[in-house]
CSV table of C-alpha atoms in Angstrom, one decimal:
chain,number,residue,atom,x,y,z
A,1370,MET,CA,-32.9,18.2,47.6
A,1371,GLU,CA,-33.6,21.7,46.1
A,1372,ILE,CA,-31.3,24.6,47.0
A,1373,PRO,CA,-32.3,27.7,45.0
A,1374,LYS,CA,-29.3,29.7,43.9
A,1375,THR,CA,-30.9,33.1,44.5
A,1376,LEU,CA,-31.5,32.6,48.3
A,1377,ARG,CA,-29.2,32.9,51.4
A,1378,TYR,CA,-29.1,30.2,54.1
A,1379,SER,CA,-28.6,29.8,57.8
A,1380,ARG,CA,-26.9,27.0,59.7
A,1381,GLU,CA,-30.3,26.2,61.3
A,1382,HIS,CA,-31.7,25.5,57.8
A,1383,GLU,CA,-33.7,28.6,57.2
A,1384,TRP,CA,-33.7,30.4,53.9
A,1385,VAL,CA,-33.8,34.2,53.3
A,1386,ALA,CA,-34.7,36.3,50.3
A,1387,VAL,CA,-34.1,40.1,50.7
A,1388,GLU,CA,-35.9,42.8,48.7
A,1389,ASP,CA,-35.9,46.5,49.7
A,1390,GLY,CA,-34.7,45.9,53.2
A,1391,ILE,CA,-37.4,43.3,53.9
A,1392,ALA,CA,-36.3,39.7,54.4
A,1393,THR,CA,-38.7,36.8,53.6
A,1394,ILE,CA,-37.8,33.7,55.7
A,1395,GLY,CA,-38.8,30.1,55.6
A,1396,ILE,CA,-37.2,26.6,56.2
A,1397,THR,CA,-35.3,24.8,53.5
A,1398,ASP,CA,-36.2,21.7,51.5
A,1399,TYR,CA,-33.6,19.8,53.5
A,1400,ALA,CA,-35.2,20.9,56.8
A,1401,GLN,CA,-38.7,19.9,55.7
A,1402,GLU,CA,-37.4,16.5,54.5
A,1403,GLN,CA,-35.7,15.9,57.8
A,1404,LEU,CA,-38.9,16.8,59.7
A,1405,GLY,CA,-41.2,14.6,57.8
A,1406,ASP,CA,-44.9,15.4,57.6
A,1407,VAL,CA,-45.5,18.8,59.1
A,1408,VAL,CA,-48.7,19.0,61.1
A,1409,TYR,CA,-48.5,22.3,62.9
A,1410,VAL,CA,-46.7,25.7,62.4
A,1411,GLU,CA,-46.6,28.4,65.1
A,1412,LEU,CA,-45.5,31.9,64.0
A,1413,PRO,CA,-45.1,35.2,65.7
A,1414,GLU,CA,-47.5,38.1,65.3
A,1415,VAL,CA,-46.9,41.1,63.1
A,1416,GLY,CA,-44.9,43.7,65.0
A,1417,ALA,CA,-43.0,41.1,67.0
A,1418,GLN,CA,-39.2,41.5,67.3
A,1419,VAL,CA,-37.1,38.6,66.1
A,1420,ILE,CA,-33.5,38.3,67.1
A,1421,LYS,CA,-30.8,36.6,65.1
A,1422,ASP,CA,-30.2,33.0,66.2
A,1423,GLU,CA,-33.1,33.0,68.6
A,1424,PRO,CA,-36.3,31.0,67.9
A,1425,PHE,CA,-39.2,32.9,66.4
A,1426,GLY,CA,-41.5,29.9,65.6
A,1427,VAL,CA,-42.2,26.3,66.0
A,1428,VAL,CA,-42.7,23.6,63.4
A,1429,GLU,CA,-44.2,20.3,64.5
A,1430,SER,CA,-44.1,17.1,62.5
A,1431,VAL,CA,-45.9,13.9,63.5
A,1432,LYS,CA,-42.9,12.8,65.5
A,1433,ALA,CA,-41.1,16.0,66.5
A,1434,VAL,CA,-41.2,19.6,67.7
A,1435,SER,CA,-38.6,21.9,66.2
A,1436,ASP,CA,-37.8,25.5,66.8
A,1437,VAL,CA,-37.4,27.8,63.8
A,1438,PHE,CA,-34.6,30.3,64.4
A,1439,ALA,CA,-34.4,33.8,63.1
A,1440,PRO,CA,-31.5,34.1,60.6
A,1441,LEU,CA,-31.6,37.9,61.0
A,1442,SER,CA,-32.9,40.5,63.5
A,1443,GLY,CA,-35.7,42.8,62.9
A,1444,THR,CA,-39.5,43.5,63.1
A,1445,VAL,CA,-42.1,41.2,61.7
A,1446,THR,CA,-44.0,43.0,59.0
A,1447,GLU,CA,-46.0,40.1,57.6
A,1448,VAL,CA,-46.9,36.5,58.7
A,1449,ASN,CA,-48.0,33.7,56.4
A,1450,GLY,CA,-51.4,33.0,57.8
A,1451,PRO,CA,-52.5,30.1,55.6
A,1452,LEU,CA,-49.7,27.9,57.2
A,1453,ALA,CA,-51.8,27.7,60.4
A,1454,ASP,CA,-54.6,25.8,58.6
A,1455,SER,CA,-52.4,24.1,55.9
A,1456,PRO,CA,-49.1,23.2,57.6
A,1457,GLU,CA,-48.5,20.6,54.9
A,1458,ILE,CA,-47.5,23.4,52.5
A,1459,VAL,CA,-44.2,23.3,54.3
A,1460,ASN,CA,-43.6,19.9,52.8
A,1461,ASP,CA,-45.0,20.7,49.4
A,1462,ASP,CA,-43.5,24.1,48.7
A,1463,PRO,CA,-40.9,25.1,51.2
A,1464,TYR,CA,-39.4,27.9,49.1
A,1465,GLY,CA,-42.7,29.2,47.8
A,1466,ASP,CA,-46.1,29.2,49.5
A,1467,ALA,CA,-44.5,28.0,52.7
A,1468,TRP,CA,-42.6,31.2,53.4
A,1469,MET,CA,-43.1,32.0,57.1
A,1470,ILE,CA,-42.5,35.6,58.0
A,1471,ARG,CA,-41.3,38.9,56.5
A,1472,VAL,CA,-39.0,41.0,58.6
A,1473,GLU,CA,-37.8,44.5,58.3
A,1474,LEU,CA,-34.1,44.2,59.0
A,1475,SER,CA,-32.6,46.1,61.9
A,1476,ASP,CA,-29.0,45.2,61.0
A,1477,PRO,CA,-28.5,44.5,57.3
A,1478,GLY,CA,-24.9,43.7,58.1
A,1479,GLU,CA,-26.1,40.4,59.5
A,1480,LEU,CA,-26.8,39.2,56.0
A,1481,ASP,CA,-23.0,38.7,55.6
A,1482,ASP,CA,-23.2,35.8,58.1
A,1483,LEU,CA,-25.6,33.8,55.9
A,1484,MET,CA,-24.4,31.2,53.4
A,1485,SER,CA,-24.7,31.2,49.6
A,1486,ALA,CA,-26.4,28.2,47.9
A,1487,ALA,CA,-23.1,26.6,47.2
A,1488,GLU,CA,-21.9,27.0,50.8
A,1489,TYR,CA,-25.2,25.7,52.1
A,1490,GLU,CA,-25.0,22.6,49.9
A,1491,LYS,CA,-21.6,21.8,51.2
A,1492,PHE,CA,-22.8,22.5,54.8
A,1493,VAL,CA,-25.7,20.0,54.4
A,1494,GLU,CA,-23.4,17.4,52.9
A,1495,GLU,CA,-21.0,17.6,55.8
A,1496,GLU,CA,-24.0,17.4,58.2
A,1497,GLN,CA,-25.2,14.3,56.5
A,1498,ASP,CA,-21.8,12.8,56.7
A,1499,ASP,CA,-21.8,13.3,60.5
A,1500,VAL,CA,-25.0,11.3,60.9
B,342,MET,CA,-23.7,-0.7,67.9
B,343,ALA,CA,-27.4,-1.0,67.2
B,344,LYS,CA,-28.6,-4.4,66.1
B,345,ARG,CA,-30.2,-5.0,62.7
B,346,THR,CA,-33.1,-7.2,61.8
B,347,PRO,CA,-32.8,-9.7,58.9
B,348,LEU,CA,-34.8,-7.2,56.9
B,349,TYR,CA,-32.3,-4.3,57.2
B,350,ASP,CA,-31.2,-4.5,53.6
B,351,THR,CA,-34.8,-4.6,52.5
B,352,HIS,CA,-35.6,-1.4,54.4
B,353,ARG,CA,-32.6,0.3,52.9
B,354,SER,CA,-33.6,-0.7,49.4
B,355,LEU,CA,-37.1,0.7,50.1
B,356,GLY,CA,-35.6,4.0,50.9
B,357,ALA,CA,-36.5,3.9,54.6
B,358,ARG,CA,-35.2,6.4,57.1
B,359,LEU,CA,-33.6,4.5,59.8
B,360,VAL,CA,-33.3,5.4,63.5
B,361,GLU,CA,-32.2,3.7,66.7
B,362,PHE,CA,-35.0,2.3,68.7
B,363,GLY,CA,-34.7,0.0,71.7
B,364,GLY,CA,-31.1,-0.9,70.7
B,365,TRP,CA,-32.1,-1.6,67.1
B,366,GLU,CA,-31.7,0.2,63.9
B,367,MET,CA,-35.2,0.3,62.6
B,368,PRO,CA,-37.2,2.1,59.8
B,369,VAL,CA,-39.1,5.1,61.2
B,370,GLN,CA,-40.7,5.8,57.9
B,371,TYR,CA,-40.6,5.0,54.2
B,372,ARG,CA,-42.8,7.4,52.2
B,373,GLY,CA,-44.0,9.4,55.2
B,374,ILE,CA,-45.8,8.7,58.5
B,375,LEU,CA,-49.2,10.2,57.5
B,376,ALA,CA,-49.4,8.3,54.2
B,377,GLU,CA,-48.4,5.1,55.9
B,378,HIS,CA,-50.9,5.6,58.7
B,379,HIS,CA,-53.8,6.2,56.3
B,380,SER,CA,-52.8,3.2,54.3
B,381,VAL,CA,-53.1,0.9,57.3
B,382,ARG,CA,-56.5,2.5,58.2
B,383,THR,CA,-57.9,2.2,54.7
B,384,GLN,CA,-55.9,-0.6,53.0
B,385,ALA,CA,-53.0,-2.5,54.6
B,386,GLY,CA,-49.5,-2.0,55.9
B,387,LEU,CA,-46.5,-4.3,56.2
B,388,PHE,CA,-44.3,-4.0,59.3
B,389,ASP,CA,-41.0,-5.5,60.4
B,390,LEU,CA,-41.3,-6.3,64.1
B,391,SER,CA,-38.3,-8.6,64.1
B,392,HIS,CA,-36.7,-6.6,66.9
B,393,MET,CA,-39.4,-7.8,69.3
B,394,GLY,CA,-38.4,-10.7,71.5
B,395,GLU,CA,-39.7,-14.2,71.8
B,396,ILE,CA,-39.3,-16.2,75.0
B,397,GLU,CA,-40.6,-19.7,75.1
B,398,ILE,CA,-41.7,-21.4,78.3
B,399,SER,CA,-42.4,-25.1,77.9
B,400,GLY,CA,-42.7,-28.4,79.7
B,401,PRO,CA,-45.1,-29.9,82.3
B,402,ARG,CA,-44.6,-27.0,84.6
B,403,ALA,CA,-44.9,-24.3,81.9
B,404,LEU,CA,-48.4,-23.2,82.9
B,405,GLU,CA,-47.5,-23.0,86.5
B,406,VAL,CA,-44.6,-20.7,85.7
B,407,CYS,CA,-46.7,-18.5,83.4
B,408,GLN,CA,-49.3,-18.2,86.1
B,409,GLU,CA,-46.8,-17.0,88.6
B,410,LEU,CA,-45.1,-14.6,86.2
B,411,LEU,CA,-48.2,-13.0,84.6
B,412,VAL,CA,-51.2,-11.1,86.0
B,413,THR,CA,-53.7,-12.8,83.7
B,414,ASP,CA,-55.2,-16.2,84.1
B,415,VAL,CA,-53.1,-18.2,81.7
B,416,ALA,CA,-55.0,-21.3,82.4
B,417,ARG,CA,-57.8,-19.8,80.3
B,418,VAL,CA,-55.6,-19.6,77.2
B,419,GLN,CA,-56.6,-22.5,75.0
B,420,LEU,CA,-54.3,-24.3,72.6
B,421,SER,CA,-53.6,-21.8,69.7
B,422,GLN,CA,-55.1,-18.9,71.6
B,423,ALA,CA,-53.2,-15.7,72.5
B,424,GLN,CA,-53.6,-13.3,75.4
B,425,TYR,CA,-52.3,-9.8,76.2
B,426,SER,CA,-50.7,-9.8,79.6
B,427,VAL,CA,-48.3,-8.1,82.0
B,428,LEU,CA,-45.2,-9.2,83.9
B,429,CYS,CA,-45.2,-7.5,87.3
B,430,ASN,CA,-42.5,-7.1,89.9
B,431,GLU,CA,-43.3,-7.7,93.6
B,432,GLN,CA,-44.3,-4.0,94.0
B,433,GLY,CA,-46.9,-4.4,91.3
B,434,GLY,CA,-44.9,-2.3,88.7
B,435,CYS,CA,-44.9,-3.4,85.1
B,436,ILE,CA,-41.7,-5.1,84.0
B,437,ASP,CA,-43.2,-5.5,80.5
B,438,ASP,CA,-46.4,-6.0,78.6
B,439,VAL,CA,-46.5,-9.1,76.5
B,440,VAL,CA,-48.6,-11.3,74.3
B,441,VAL,CA,-48.7,-14.9,75.3
B,442,TYR,CA,-49.2,-17.5,72.5
B,443,ARG,CA,-50.1,-21.0,73.5
B,444,THR,CA,-48.3,-22.8,70.7
B,445,ALA,CA,-48.6,-26.4,72.0
B,446,GLU,CA,-50.3,-28.1,74.9
B,447,GLU,CA,-47.4,-27.3,77.3
B,448,CYS,CA,-45.7,-24.5,75.4
B,449,TYR,CA,-46.2,-20.7,75.7
B,450,LEU,CA,-44.4,-18.2,73.5
B,451,LEU,CA,-44.1,-14.7,75.1
B,452,CYS,CA,-43.7,-11.9,72.6
B,453,VAL,CA,-41.9,-9.2,74.5
B,454,ASN,CA,-40.7,-5.6,73.8
B,455,ALA,CA,-37.4,-5.3,72.0
B,456,ALA,CA,-35.8,-3.0,74.7
B,457,ASN,CA,-36.9,-5.4,77.4
B,458,ILE,CA,-35.6,-8.8,76.1
B,459,ASP,CA,-32.6,-9.1,78.4
B,460,LYS,CA,-34.5,-7.7,81.5
B,461,ASP,CA,-37.5,-10.0,80.9
B,462,TRP,CA,-35.2,-13.0,80.3
B,463,GLN,CA,-33.4,-12.4,83.6
B,464,TRP,CA,-36.6,-12.0,85.4
B,465,ILE,CA,-38.2,-15.1,84.0
B,466,ASP,CA,-35.0,-17.1,84.6
B,467,GLU,CA,-34.8,-15.9,88.1
B,468,HIS,CA,-38.4,-17.0,88.9
B,469,ASN,CA,-38.4,-20.2,87.0
B,470,ARG,CA,-36.0,-22.2,89.2
B,471,GLN,CA,-35.8,-24.9,86.6
B,472,ARG,CA,-39.4,-25.9,86.8
B,473,ALA,CA,-40.0,-25.2,83.1
B,474,THR,CA,-37.7,-25.2,80.0
B,475,ILE,CA,-37.2,-21.6,79.0
B,476,ARG,CA,-35.6,-20.6,75.7
B,477,ASN,CA,-34.8,-17.1,74.4
B,478,LEU,CA,-35.7,-17.5,70.7
B,479,SER,CA,-35.5,-13.7,69.9
B,480,ASP,CA,-32.6,-14.1,67.5
B,481,GLU,CA,-34.2,-17.1,65.8
B,482,TYR,CA,-37.5,-15.5,65.0
B,483,ALA,CA,-38.3,-12.8,62.6
B,484,LEU,CA,-41.7,-11.2,62.9
B,485,VAL,CA,-43.6,-9.7,59.9
B,486,ALA,CA,-47.0,-8.1,60.6
B,487,LEU,CA,-49.6,-7.3,58.0
B,488,GLN,CA,-52.3,-5.0,59.3
B,489,GLY,CA,-55.3,-3.2,57.9
B,490,PRO,CA,-58.9,-3.9,56.6
B,491,ARG,CA,-57.5,-5.7,53.5
B,492,ALA,CA,-54.9,-7.8,55.4
B,493,ALA,CA,-56.9,-11.1,55.3
B,494,GLU,CA,-57.5,-10.7,51.6
B,495,ILE,CA,-53.8,-10.3,51.0
B,496,VAL,CA,-52.6,-13.0,53.3
B,497,GLN,CA,-55.1,-15.7,52.4
B,498,PRO,CA,-53.5,-16.8,49.0
B,499,LEU,CA,-50.2,-17.1,50.8
B,500,VAL,CA,-51.2,-19.4,53.6
B,501,THR,CA,-52.2,-23.0,54.0
B,502,CYS,CA,-55.0,-22.3,56.5
B,503,GLU,CA,-58.5,-20.8,56.1
B,504,LEU,CA,-58.3,-17.3,57.6
B,505,SER,CA,-62.0,-16.8,58.0
B,506,ARG,CA,-61.8,-19.5,60.7
B,507,LEU,CA,-59.0,-17.8,62.5
B,508,ARG,CA,-60.5,-15.6,65.0
B,509,ARG,CA,-59.0,-12.4,66.6
B,510,TYR,CA,-56.3,-13.4,69.1
B,511,TRP,CA,-56.0,-16.9,67.8
B,512,SER,CA,-53.1,-18.4,65.9
B,513,THR,CA,-52.2,-21.5,63.9
B,514,ALA,CA,-49.0,-23.2,62.8
B,515,GLY,CA,-48.9,-23.2,59.0
B,516,GLU,CA,-47.0,-21.9,56.0
B,517,VAL,CA,-46.7,-18.5,54.4
B,518,ALA,CA,-45.5,-18.6,50.8
B,519,GLY,CA,-44.1,-22.1,51.5
B,520,HIS,CA,-42.2,-21.0,54.7
B,521,ARG,CA,-43.1,-22.4,58.1
B,522,ALA,CA,-44.8,-19.8,60.3
B,523,LEU,CA,-46.9,-19.2,63.3
B,524,ILE,CA,-49.8,-17.3,61.8
B,525,ALA,CA,-51.5,-15.2,64.5
B,526,ARG,CA,-54.5,-12.9,64.1
B,527,THR,CA,-53.0,-10.3,66.4
B,528,GLY,CA,-51.5,-6.8,66.1
B,529,TYR,CA,-51.2,-3.4,67.7
B,530,THR,CA,-52.8,-1.0,65.3
B,531,GLY,CA,-56.5,-1.2,66.1
B,532,GLU,CA,-57.0,-2.9,62.7
B,533,ASP,CA,-57.6,-6.5,61.7
B,534,GLY,CA,-54.4,-8.1,60.8
B,535,PHE,CA,-51.8,-10.9,61.2
B,536,GLU,CA,-48.5,-11.4,62.8
B,537,LEU,CA,-46.3,-13.9,61.1
B,538,PHE,CA,-43.5,-15.5,63.2
B,539,VAL,CA,-41.0,-17.1,60.9
B,540,ALA,CA,-37.4,-18.2,61.0
B,541,ALA,CA,-35.0,-15.3,60.8
B,542,SER,CA,-33.5,-16.8,57.6
B,543,GLU,CA,-37.0,-16.8,55.9
B,544,ALA,CA,-37.9,-13.2,56.8
B,545,LYS,CA,-36.8,-11.7,53.4
B,546,ALA,CA,-38.7,-14.2,51.4
B,547,VAL,CA,-41.9,-13.8,53.5
B,548,TRP,CA,-41.7,-10.0,53.4
B,549,GLN,CA,-41.3,-10.1,49.6
B,550,ALA,CA,-44.2,-12.5,49.1
B,551,CYS,CA,-46.4,-10.3,51.2
B,552,GLU,CA,-45.3,-7.2,49.3
B,553,GLU,CA,-46.1,-8.8,46.0
B,554,ALA,CA,-49.4,-10.3,47.1
B,555,GLY,CA,-50.4,-6.9,48.5
B,556,ARG,CA,-49.4,-4.7,45.7
B,557,GLN,CA,-52.8,-4.7,44.0
B,558,CYS,CA,-54.5,-4.0,47.4
B,559,GLY,CA,-52.5,-0.9,48.3
B,560,LEU,CA,-50.2,-2.6,50.8
B,561,VAL,CA,-47.3,-0.3,51.8
B,562,PRO,CA,-44.3,-0.8,54.1
B,563,VAL,CA,-44.9,1.0,57.4
B,564,GLY,CA,-42.3,2.3,59.9
B,565,LEU,CA,-42.2,2.9,63.6
B,566,GLY,CA,-43.6,6.4,63.2
B,567,ALA,CA,-46.9,5.3,61.9
B,568,ARG,CA,-46.9,2.3,64.2
B,569,ASP,CA,-46.8,4.8,67.1
B,570,THR,CA,-49.7,7.0,65.8
B,571,LEU,CA,-51.8,3.9,65.0
B,572,ARG,CA,-51.3,2.3,68.4
B,573,LEU,CA,-52.0,5.6,70.1
B,574,GLU,CA,-55.3,6.2,68.3
B,575,ALA,CA,-56.3,2.6,69.3
B,576,GLY,CA,-55.5,3.6,72.9
B,577,LEU,CA,-52.8,1.0,73.2
B,578,LEU,CA,-49.9,1.5,75.6
B,579,LEU,CA,-46.2,1.9,74.7
B,580,TYR,CA,-43.8,0.4,77.2
B,581,GLY,CA,-41.3,2.9,78.4
B,582,ASN,CA,-43.7,5.8,77.8
B,583,ASP,CA,-47.2,4.8,79.2
B,584,LEU,CA,-46.1,1.8,81.1
B,585,ASP,CA,-43.0,1.2,83.3
B,586,ALA,CA,-41.8,-0.4,86.5
B,587,GLU,CA,-43.2,2.5,88.6
B,588,THR,CA,-46.7,2.0,87.1
B,589,SER,CA,-49.1,-0.8,87.9
B,590,PRO,CA,-51.5,-2.5,85.5
B,591,LEU,CA,-54.3,-1.1,87.7
B,592,GLU,CA,-53.1,2.5,87.2
B,593,ALA,CA,-52.5,1.8,83.5
B,594,GLY,CA,-56.2,1.0,82.9
B,595,LEU,CA,-55.4,-2.7,82.6
B,596,ARG,CA,-57.6,-3.8,85.6
B,597,ARG,CA,-59.4,-6.3,83.3
B,598,LEU,CA,-56.2,-8.3,82.9
B,599,VAL,CA,-55.5,-8.7,86.6
B,600,GLN,CA,-56.9,-12.0,87.9
B,601,PHE,CA,-56.8,-11.9,91.7
B,602,GLY,CA,-58.8,-15.0,91.8
B,603,LYS,CA,-56.1,-17.3,90.4
B,604,ASP,CA,-53.3,-18.7,92.6
B,605,HIS,CA,-50.4,-16.5,93.6
B,606,PHE,CA,-48.7,-14.4,91.0
B,607,LEU,CA,-45.8,-11.9,91.3
B,608,GLY,CA,-47.2,-8.5,92.4
B,609,ARG,CA,-50.5,-9.8,93.6
B,610,GLU,CA,-50.2,-8.6,97.2
B,611,ALA,CA,-49.0,-5.2,96.2
B,612,LEU,CA,-51.8,-4.8,93.6
B,613,LEU,CA,-54.4,-5.9,96.1
B,614,GLN,CA,-53.1,-3.4,98.6
B,615,GLN,CA,-53.1,-0.7,95.9
B,616,GLN,CA,-56.7,-1.5,95.1
B,617,ALA,CA,-57.7,-1.4,98.7
B,618,LEU,CA,-55.9,1.9,99.5
B,619,GLY,CA,-56.8,3.6,96.2
B,620,LEU,CA,-54.7,4.4,93.2
B,621,LYS,CA,-52.3,7.4,93.2
B,622,LYS,CA,-52.6,7.9,89.5
B,623,GLN,CA,-54.7,6.7,86.6
B,624,LEU,CA,-54.3,6.5,82.9
B,625,ILE,CA,-56.5,8.8,80.9
B,626,GLY,CA,-57.2,9.5,77.2
B,627,LEU,CA,-57.0,13.2,76.4
B,628,ARG,CA,-58.4,15.1,73.4
B,629,MET,CA,-57.4,18.7,72.6
B,630,GLU,CA,-60.3,21.0,72.5
B,631,THR,CA,-58.7,23.4,70.0
B,632,GLY,CA,-55.4,23.2,68.2
B,633,GLY,CA,-52.1,22.1,69.8
B,634,ILE,CA,-50.2,18.9,69.9
B,635,PRO,CA,-49.6,17.2,73.2
B,636,ARG,CA,-46.3,15.4,73.6
B,637,HIS,CA,-44.6,13.0,75.9
B,638,GLY,CA,-43.5,14.8,79.1
B,639,TYR,CA,-45.9,17.9,78.8
B,640,ARG,CA,-47.5,18.9,82.0
B,641,LEU,CA,-51.2,18.7,82.7
B,642,TRP,CA,-53.1,21.3,84.7
B,643,GLN,CA,-56.5,21.8,86.2
B,644,GLY,CA,-56.9,25.5,86.8
B,645,GLU,CA,-53.8,26.6,88.7
B,646,GLU,CA,-53.1,23.1,90.1
B,647,THR,CA,-50.7,20.7,88.3
B,648,ALA,CA,-52.7,17.6,87.5
B,649,GLY,CA,-50.3,15.2,85.9
B,650,VAL,CA,-48.3,14.5,82.8
B,651,VAL,CA,-48.7,13.4,79.2
B,652,THR,CA,-47.0,10.0,78.5
B,653,SER,CA,-47.7,9.7,74.7
B,654,GLY,CA,-49.2,12.4,72.4
B,655,THR,CA,-49.5,13.2,68.8
B,656,GLN,CA,-51.7,14.8,66.2
B,657,SER,CA,-54.1,12.0,65.3
B,658,PRO,CA,-53.9,11.5,61.6
B,659,THR,CA,-57.4,9.9,61.5
B,660,LEU,CA,-59.2,12.3,63.8
B,661,GLU,CA,-57.1,15.4,62.9
B,662,VAL,CA,-56.9,16.6,66.5
B,663,GLY,CA,-54.3,16.3,69.2
B,664,ILE,CA,-54.6,13.2,71.3
B,665,ALA,CA,-52.7,11.9,74.3
B,666,LEU,CA,-52.4,9.3,77.0
B,667,GLY,CA,-51.3,10.6,80.4
B,668,TYR,CA,-51.6,10.1,84.1
B,669,VAL,CA,-53.7,12.2,86.6
B,670,PRO,CA,-55.1,11.5,90.1
B,671,PRO,CA,-58.2,9.3,89.9
B,672,ALA,CA,-60.4,12.2,90.8
B,673,LEU,CA,-59.6,13.9,87.5
B,674,ALA,CA,-59.8,10.8,85.4
B,675,THR,CA,-63.6,10.9,84.6
B,676,PRO,CA,-64.4,11.4,81.0
B,677,SER,CA,-65.3,15.0,80.0
B,678,THR,CA,-63.1,16.5,82.8
B,679,GLU,CA,-61.5,19.7,81.5
B,680,LEU,CA,-57.8,20.0,81.8
B,681,THR,CA,-55.1,22.1,80.1
B,682,VAL,CA,-51.9,20.9,78.5
B,683,GLU,CA,-48.8,23.1,78.9
B,684,ILE,CA,-47.5,23.4,75.4
B,685,ARG,CA,-44.4,25.5,75.5
B,686,THR,CA,-45.5,28.8,77.0
B,687,ARG,CA,-49.3,28.3,76.7
B,688,ARG,CA,-51.9,26.2,78.5
B,689,VAL,CA,-54.2,24.7,75.9
B,690,PRO,CA,-57.6,23.3,76.7
B,691,ALA,CA,-58.2,19.5,76.5
B,692,ARG,CA,-60.8,17.1,77.7
B,693,VAL,CA,-60.6,13.6,79.3
B,694,VAL,CA,-62.2,11.1,76.9
B,695,ALA,CA,-62.9,7.4,77.0
B,696,LEU,CA,-60.4,5.1,75.2
B,697,PRO,CA,-59.8,4.2,72.5
B,698,PHE,CA,-59.7,7.4,70.4
B,699,TYR,CA,-60.3,5.3,67.3
B,700,ARG,CA,-62.3,2.1,66.9
B,701,ARG,CA,-62.5,0.3,63.5
B,702,GLU,CA,-65.9,-0.4,62.1
B,703,LYS,CA,-66.7,-4.1,62.5
B,704,GLU,CA,-67.8,-5.9,59.4
């Protein structure tokens, strides 16, 4: 399981990279592994508002439908279009080509609620122990 | 606690992801559902079906008891032949769908769904009234299935019989890798294949022999995930989703199984009445017109009217489109009828199609 040191993480297994007040958001390697083969990704449109802890998209694997939750609030500035036709990228490259949306943050203070890579690793281990 | 099959350790060592299913801890996938699915369609897959139940009905009155319990004409099942059938309650609802194997002149082995073993046993026991000898052999049997276009090629060197002479839905008593087995040319994937009933204690050895024999032919272990997408593409029903005690075999598209002409069977009067009065609902196959994946429980619409419900749905790995089974009033069940599926907040267009969604090419 890959957990890049440079990213921040949510308890719903999204990752966040922030540059110049714009957050790039995707789901983690752990999340894609749990989902299995991803066959469909539904994302919001540019201009849509996303709200922290509320669903902004849907990822469907062969077996399951899962919401993707916004780790931060803001306005969607960019959407990863190719995911609609090639949802399997989520399995192949969750931290790279499978980024989902870019969001202009409305409250940068929310970043403090996210976990570091080390904290997320511990969080996932605990979650696995619960299973 | 969930039960484990004799192959539990094998699944663990193969890196399977395990889930609870019908009271059993079963592998849902090994490498991934899509890869496993494609392997079965193009090469071969190995399945542990040891959670399935086996109930044996034997003795001079065995046929009579089977005829009363099952909607099919069991008298037509010849020695070594198998038959897909349904156990109905008096209201014509389905208690279970089963495969009946006639293993000896007066001996019928019913392969039943894992979650239904206790219920089926009680039902059979209740309607047997000591006329036949009934035995629940579910814990004694393990069941290994090998399915796919290369199944015969893989199984042939392991068995004592000539598989080219074993026709679809026939079985034979023999040996697999030196272990006694009932070798049946049956399965639930839409592919050619074999189901090997062996003693639970022999399951590991048989599984291992199959794995080794199939290695050169692209055989892979397959979990419940791909088993579900395979059976759905083949238009086969899943008990608990597409079939239940509130649904009759007539509604479920299994009219061909129901033999009103034979003597009395449980559910006969209710089914006759249902047939005379007309069905309230009917099973359909549904294919999405655009994107979108139909799922169990999603509502169906025709225009602004609710039309029914999806009972099984998935993105078909072979056809690469959303497919589903569901129930609608018979007036909406004609192929090419346009419906919509309520997927979250949207209504996505779909069309009623004839089943199965996928049919293998015959050699």
